Amino acid sequence: MASVKFLLRDKKATKFVTIYFTINLSAKTRIRGATKLKIHPKYWDDGNQKVRNMGDVSKIKDNINKKLSDFKSFVLKRITDYNYYETAAIQIQLKKDIDVYFGKKNIENKLTFYTFSKQFIDLSKNRIINSTGRTLSNRTIKEYERTLDLLKDFEQKYSYSISFESINMDFYGLFIEYLESLDFSLNTIGKFIKQLKVFMNAATEENLNTNLSYQSKRFIKPSAKSTQVYLNEIELKKIIDIDYSDNPTLNNARDLFIIGAYTGLRVSDFNGLTKDNIHESNGKRFFRVIVKKTGKYLPIPIHPIVEDILKKNDGNPPKRMPEQHINKALKKIAAKAKLNGETTITKTKGGKEITETKKKHELISNHTSRRSFCTNAYFSGMPTLDIMAISGHTSEKVFLNYIKITDDERALKISENSFFREKIKLKNN
């Protein structure tokens, strides 16, 4: 009787590895191959041939196990359909059917740029990131789809046929021109070029593309230094001191923002904290969070200002709000706090460099809280490596570029170092 088994070839691996299958058609006839699924050996139940029921992989366990079960059912049903074949014939036909099942195509049915990209997007909805063991976010999927829509619109408007072979430097110049005509900022244009390169890299790895023009140093992802602001301790206090007892929406948005400013969490993490995230150790209270972007465990001490917010909410963090609602509320909150300092912004939009002056309260967003935490913690003298452990930056150079301090502010901080304090007095000759 035919059987289907799943296994890991390297059970001692320290990273996510491919799950393989073995189909026994008879004592001497087998089909072996790889699924498109991966798991870390420590989460694999070899005896039951499925992902273990462990908290670390709770979000992907059911998805992987279902796909394994579906594949097994598919194989056994196909074998039943072939019951009039000889074993050798079943082996040949089943291999072809498995290739189709996993999306492989014959040369004569070679995928085009669009059909491949669409297939890539569909498969990405369940694709697991090796470094985190998590699936791609819905936001990333929507960025893929938006890029594909723009390429189709570009093709129509410029009468430029899109294929793997036609994505070259001529295409690059025209596509940038097209995106600029839509009044996109330089950084947004860079995002679309980045997504295009994702499609091309994937096609190249699948041996569907041999045109490497997109890897040219001139086929770059355009970018511009964005103007971001942070709030110092005095400005944060102005926001904290506003009485919003008569406006629950603004009160909740303000409290969420302040928690972000004293934890360094991204809005996706501070917007949705619950009592279950609060823990105590050696008399100290912490938020314990599994960071949504990276899947990493992160404990953060609870600041006294955050404790005040929890107390007024009967020990609970503020209620979750749609991110766009928080951003909209923050503009009103910062305006009422009279954060009117002016900032000059220079950006490239529609192919033109634009300079404009905006007041600080116009530039406040959810992300301002995280940048404020990193900058204020740096000024307070907190070791850079400790801040980076919370912020997730892996390079001190990138971190120092991330925090918003002027050269004069940095010099002032350096001046407080013990090196610049008087230790000995020189004798006069």
PDB file of N, CA and C in Angstrom, residues 160-210:
ATOM      1  N   TYR A 160       5.026  50.419 -24.044  1.00  0.00           N
ATOM      2  CA  TYR A 160       6.290  49.717 -23.796  1.00  0.00           C
ATOM      3  C   TYR A 160       5.953  48.329 -23.277  1.00  0.00           C
ATOM      4  N   SER A 161       6.175  47.325 -24.098  1.00  0.00           N
ATOM      5  CA  SER A 161       5.842  45.954 -23.721  1.00  0.00           C
ATOM      6  C   SER A 161       6.759  45.453 -22.597  1.00  0.00           C
ATOM      7  N   ILE A 162       6.140  45.014 -21.504  1.00  0.00           N
ATOM      8  CA  ILE A 162       6.907  44.549 -20.348  1.00  0.00           C
ATOM      9  C   ILE A 162       7.170  43.039 -20.456  1.00  0.00           C
ATOM     10  N   SER A 163       8.420  42.668 -20.363  1.00  0.00           N
ATOM     11  CA  SER A 163       8.834  41.267 -20.319  1.00  0.00           C
ATOM     12  C   SER A 163      10.123  41.209 -19.516  1.00  0.00           C
ATOM     13  N   PHE A 164      10.580  40.005 -19.214  1.00  0.00           N
ATOM     14  CA  PHE A 164      11.856  39.887 -18.510  1.00  0.00           C
ATOM     15  C   PHE A 164      12.981  40.554 -19.314  1.00  0.00           C
ATOM     16  N   GLU A 165      12.954  40.375 -20.621  1.00  0.00           N
ATOM     17  CA  GLU A 165      14.022  40.898 -21.487  1.00  0.00           C
ATOM     18  C   GLU A 165      13.965  42.420 -21.627  1.00  0.00           C
ATOM     19  N   SER A 166      12.775  43.012 -21.513  1.00  0.00           N
ATOM     20  CA  SER A 166      12.647  44.457 -21.777  1.00  0.00           C
ATOM     21  C   SER A 166      12.907  45.331 -20.553  1.00  0.00           C
ATOM     22  N   ILE A 167      13.103  44.697 -19.386  1.00  0.00           N
ATOM     23  CA  ILE A 167      13.375  45.487 -18.174  1.00  0.00           C
ATOM     24  C   ILE A 167      14.875  45.786 -18.126  1.00  0.00           C
ATOM     25  N   ASN A 168      15.242  46.864 -18.837  1.00  0.00           N
ATOM     26  CA  ASN A 168      16.639  47.270 -18.972  1.00  0.00           C
ATOM     27  C   ASN A 168      16.789  48.741 -18.600  1.00  0.00           C
ATOM     28  N   MET A 169      17.907  49.350 -18.924  1.00  0.00           N
ATOM     29  CA  MET A 169      18.152  50.737 -18.544  1.00  0.00           C
ATOM     30  C   MET A 169      17.211  51.700 -19.281  1.00  0.00           C
ATOM     31  N   ASP A 170      16.837  51.374 -20.531  1.00  0.00           N
ATOM     32  CA  ASP A 170      15.857  52.207 -21.241  1.00  0.00           C
ATOM     33  C   ASP A 170      14.526  52.198 -20.493  1.00  0.00           C
ATOM     34  N   PHE A 171      14.115  50.997 -20.084  1.00  0.00           N
ATOM     35  CA  PHE A 171      12.882  50.881 -19.300  1.00  0.00           C
ATOM     36  C   PHE A 171      13.002  51.684 -18.007  1.00  0.00           C
ATOM     37  N   TYR A 172      14.131  51.542 -17.332  1.00  0.00           N
ATOM     38  CA  TYR A 172      14.330  52.204 -16.040  1.00  0.00           C
ATOM     39  C   TYR A 172      14.097  53.712 -16.153  1.00  0.00           C
ATOM     40  N   GLY A 173      14.710  54.348 -17.159  1.00  0.00           N
ATOM     41  CA  GLY A 173      14.552  55.789 -17.332  1.00  0.00           C
ATOM     42  C   GLY A 173      13.116  56.183 -17.597  1.00  0.00           C
ATOM     43  N   LEU A 174      12.424  55.406 -18.444  1.00  0.00           N
ATOM     44  CA  LEU A 174      11.027  55.713 -18.780  1.00  0.00           C
ATOM     45  C   LEU A 174      10.098  55.480 -17.586  1.00  0.00           C
ATOM     46  N   PHE A 175      10.371  54.419 -16.837  1.00  0.00           N
ATOM     47  CA  PHE A 175       9.507  54.097 -15.693  1.00  0.00           C
ATOM     48  C   PHE A 175       9.660  55.157 -14.592  1.00  0.00           C
ATOM     49  N   ILE A 176      10.884  55.625 -14.373  1.00  0.00           N
ATOM     50  CA  ILE A 176      11.101  56.702 -13.401  1.00  0.00           C
ATOM     51  C   ILE A 176      10.349  57.956 -13.854  1.00  0.00           C
ATOM     52  N   GLU A 177      10.441  58.262 -15.136  1.00  0.00           N
ATOM     53  CA  GLU A 177       9.731  59.422 -15.694  1.00  0.00           C
ATOM     54  C   GLU A 177       8.227  59.290 -15.474  1.00  0.00           C
ATOM     55  N   TYR A 178       7.701  58.095 -15.706  1.00  0.00           N
ATOM     56  CA  TYR A 178       6.267  57.825 -15.507  1.00  0.00           C
ATOM     57  C   TYR A 178       5.873  58.031 -14.041  1.00  0.00           C
ATOM     58  N   LEU A 179       6.650  57.478 -13.128  1.00  0.00           N
ATOM     59  CA  LEU A 179       6.338  57.607 -11.700  1.00  0.00           C
ATOM     60  C   LEU A 179       6.419  59.059 -11.243  1.00  0.00           C
ATOM     61  N   GLU A 180       7.376  59.804 -11.777  1.00  0.00           N
ATOM     62  CA  GLU A 180       7.484  61.228 -11.444  1.00  0.00           C
ATOM     63  C   GLU A 180       6.261  62.001 -11.940  1.00  0.00           C
ATOM     64  N   SER A 181       5.723  61.577 -13.097  1.00  0.00           N
ATOM     65  CA  SER A 181       4.549  62.262 -13.652  1.00  0.00           C
ATOM     66  C   SER A 181       3.321  62.077 -12.768  1.00  0.00           C
ATOM     67  N   LEU A 182       3.340  61.043 -11.930  1.00  0.00           N
ATOM     68  CA  LEU A 182       2.236  60.796 -11.006  1.00  0.00           C
ATOM     69  C   LEU A 182       2.431  61.534  -9.688  1.00  0.00           C
ATOM     70  N   ASP A 183       3.489  62.340  -9.634  1.00  0.00           N
ATOM     71  CA  ASP A 183       3.761  63.198  -8.467  1.00  0.00           C
ATOM     72  C   ASP A 183       4.159  62.405  -7.222  1.00  0.00           C
ATOM     73  N   PHE A 184       4.758  61.218  -7.423  1.00  0.00           N
ATOM     74  CA  PHE A 184       5.250  60.452  -6.283  1.00  0.00           C
ATOM     75  C   PHE A 184       6.535  61.083  -5.756  1.00  0.00           C
ATOM     76  N   SER A 185       6.765  60.961  -4.446  1.00  0.00           N
ATOM     77  CA  SER A 185       8.023  61.421  -3.872  1.00  0.00           C
ATOM     78  C   SER A 185       9.136  60.473  -4.287  1.00  0.00           C
ATOM     79  N   LEU A 186      10.388  60.923  -4.110  1.00  0.00           N
ATOM     80  CA  LEU A 186      11.531  60.109  -4.506  1.00  0.00           C
ATOM     81  C   LEU A 186      11.585  58.803  -3.719  1.00  0.00           C
ATOM     82  N   ASN A 187      11.260  58.877  -2.435  1.00  0.00           N
ATOM     83  CA  ASN A 187      11.302  57.672  -1.602  1.00  0.00           C
ATOM     84  C   ASN A 187      10.212  56.673  -2.000  1.00  0.00           C
ATOM     85  N   THR A 188       9.049  57.181  -2.419  1.00  0.00           N
ATOM     86  CA  THR A 188       7.975  56.290  -2.868  1.00  0.00           C
ATOM     87  C   THR A 188       8.358  55.624  -4.183  1.00  0.00           C
ATOM     88  N   ILE A 189       8.983  56.395  -5.074  1.00  0.00           N
ATOM     89  CA  ILE A 189       9.474  55.819  -6.333  1.00  0.00           C
ATOM     90  C   ILE A 189      10.480  54.712  -6.035  1.00  0.00           C
ATOM     91  N   GLY A 190      11.361  54.961  -5.076  1.00  0.00           N
ATOM     92  CA  GLY A 190      12.349  53.959  -4.688  1.00  0.00           C
ATOM     93  C   GLY A 190      11.702  52.678  -4.194  1.00  0.00           C
ATOM     94  N   LYS A 191      10.572  52.818  -3.521  1.00  0.00           N
ATOM     95  CA  LYS A 191       9.859  51.644  -3.006  1.00  0.00           C
ATOM     96  C   LYS A 191       9.361  50.770  -4.161  1.00  0.00           C
ATOM     97  N   PHE A 192       8.847  51.415  -5.228  1.00  0.00           N
ATOM     98  CA  PHE A 192       8.349  50.646  -6.371  1.00  0.00           C
ATOM     99  C   PHE A 192       9.488  49.962  -7.130  1.00  0.00           C
ATOM    100  N   ILE A 193      10.632  50.634  -7.234  1.00  0.00           N
ATOM    101  CA  ILE A 193      11.793  50.014  -7.887  1.00  0.00           C
ATOM    102  C   ILE A 193      12.266  48.812  -7.067  1.00  0.00           C
ATOM    103  N   LYS A 194      12.229  48.953  -5.760  1.00  0.00           N
ATOM    104  CA  LYS A 194      12.636  47.857  -4.877  1.00  0.00           C
ATOM    105  C   LYS A 194      11.736  46.637  -5.080  1.00  0.00           C
ATOM    106  N   GLN A 195      10.410  46.856  -5.183  1.00  0.00           N
ATOM    107  CA  GLN A 195       9.488  45.741  -5.372  1.00  0.00           C
ATOM    108  C   GLN A 195       9.705  45.081  -6.733  1.00  0.00           C
ATOM    109  N   LEU A 196       9.974  45.901  -7.759  1.00  0.00           N
ATOM    110  CA  LEU A 196      10.259  45.357  -9.089  1.00  0.00           C
ATOM    111  C   LEU A 196      11.479  44.431  -9.034  1.00  0.00           C
ATOM    112  N   LYS A 197      12.495  44.856  -8.297  1.00  0.00           N
ATOM    113  CA  LYS A 197      13.704  44.038  -8.173  1.00  0.00           C
ATOM    114  C   LYS A 197      13.420  42.725  -7.445  1.00  0.00           C
ATOM    115  N   VAL A 198      12.464  42.734  -6.524  1.00  0.00           N
ATOM    116  CA  VAL A 198      12.070  41.501  -5.837  1.00  0.00           C
ATOM    117  C   VAL A 198      11.536  40.499  -6.854  1.00  0.00           C
ATOM    118  N   PHE A 199      10.659  40.966  -7.762  1.00  0.00           N
ATOM    119  CA  PHE A 199      10.123  40.086  -8.809  1.00  0.00           C
ATOM    120  C   PHE A 199      11.243  39.536  -9.693  1.00  0.00           C
ATOM    121  N   MET A 200      12.150  40.425 -10.113  1.00  0.00           N
ATOM    122  CA  MET A 200      13.214  40.026 -11.032  1.00  0.00           C
ATOM    123  C   MET A 200      14.184  39.050 -10.362  1.00  0.00           C
ATOM    124  N   ASN A 201      14.512  39.299  -9.111  1.00  0.00           N
ATOM    125  CA  ASN A 201      15.405  38.380  -8.392  1.00  0.00           C
ATOM    126  C   ASN A 201      14.786  36.992  -8.266  1.00  0.00           C
ATOM    127  N   ALA A 202      13.490  36.960  -7.939  1.00  0.00           N
ATOM    128  CA  ALA A 202      12.804  35.675  -7.785  1.00  0.00           C
ATOM    129  C   ALA A 202      12.780  34.912  -9.108  1.00  0.00           C
ATOM    130  N   ALA A 203      12.515  35.631 -10.213  1.00  0.00           N
ATOM    131  CA  ALA A 203      12.469  34.993 -11.531  1.00  0.00           C
ATOM    132  C   ALA A 203      13.850  34.481 -11.938  1.00  0.00           C
ATOM    133  N   THR A 204      14.883  35.239 -11.581  1.00  0.00           N
ATOM    134  CA  THR A 204      16.253  34.823 -11.897  1.00  0.00           C
ATOM    135  C   THR A 204      16.612  33.549 -11.141  1.00  0.00           C
ATOM    136  N   GLU A 205      16.204  33.475  -9.878  1.00  0.00           N
ATOM    137  CA  GLU A 205      16.480  32.288  -9.064  1.00  0.00           C
ATOM    138  C   GLU A 205      15.742  31.062  -9.596  1.00  0.00           C
ATOM    139  N   GLU A 206      14.590  31.290 -10.254  1.00  0.00           N
ATOM    140  CA  GLU A 206      13.809  30.185 -10.819  1.00  0.00           C
ATOM    141  C   GLU A 206      14.255  29.842 -12.241  1.00  0.00           C
ATOM    142  N   ASN A 207      15.348  30.492 -12.693  1.00  0.00           N
ATOM    143  CA  ASN A 207      15.880  30.270 -14.047  1.00  0.00           C
ATOM    144  C   ASN A 207      14.899  30.666 -15.153  1.00  0.00           C
ATOM    145  N   LEU A 208      14.006  31.612 -14.835  1.00  0.00           N
ATOM    146  CA  LEU A 208      13.069  32.119 -15.828  1.00  0.00           C
ATOM    147  C   LEU A 208      13.592  33.392 -16.487  1.00  0.00           C
ATOM    148  N   ASN A 209      14.577  34.016 -15.858  1.00  0.00           N
ATOM    149  CA  ASN A 209      15.123  35.268 -16.375  1.00  0.00           C
ATOM    150  C   ASN A 209      16.640  35.207 -16.451  1.00  0.00           C
ATOM    151  N   THR A 210      17.170  35.693 -17.569  1.00  0.00           N
ATOM    152  CA  THR A 210      18.631  35.759 -17.742  1.00  0.00           C
ATOM    153  C   THR A 210      19.102  37.193 -17.972  1.00  0.00           C
TER     154      THR A 210
END
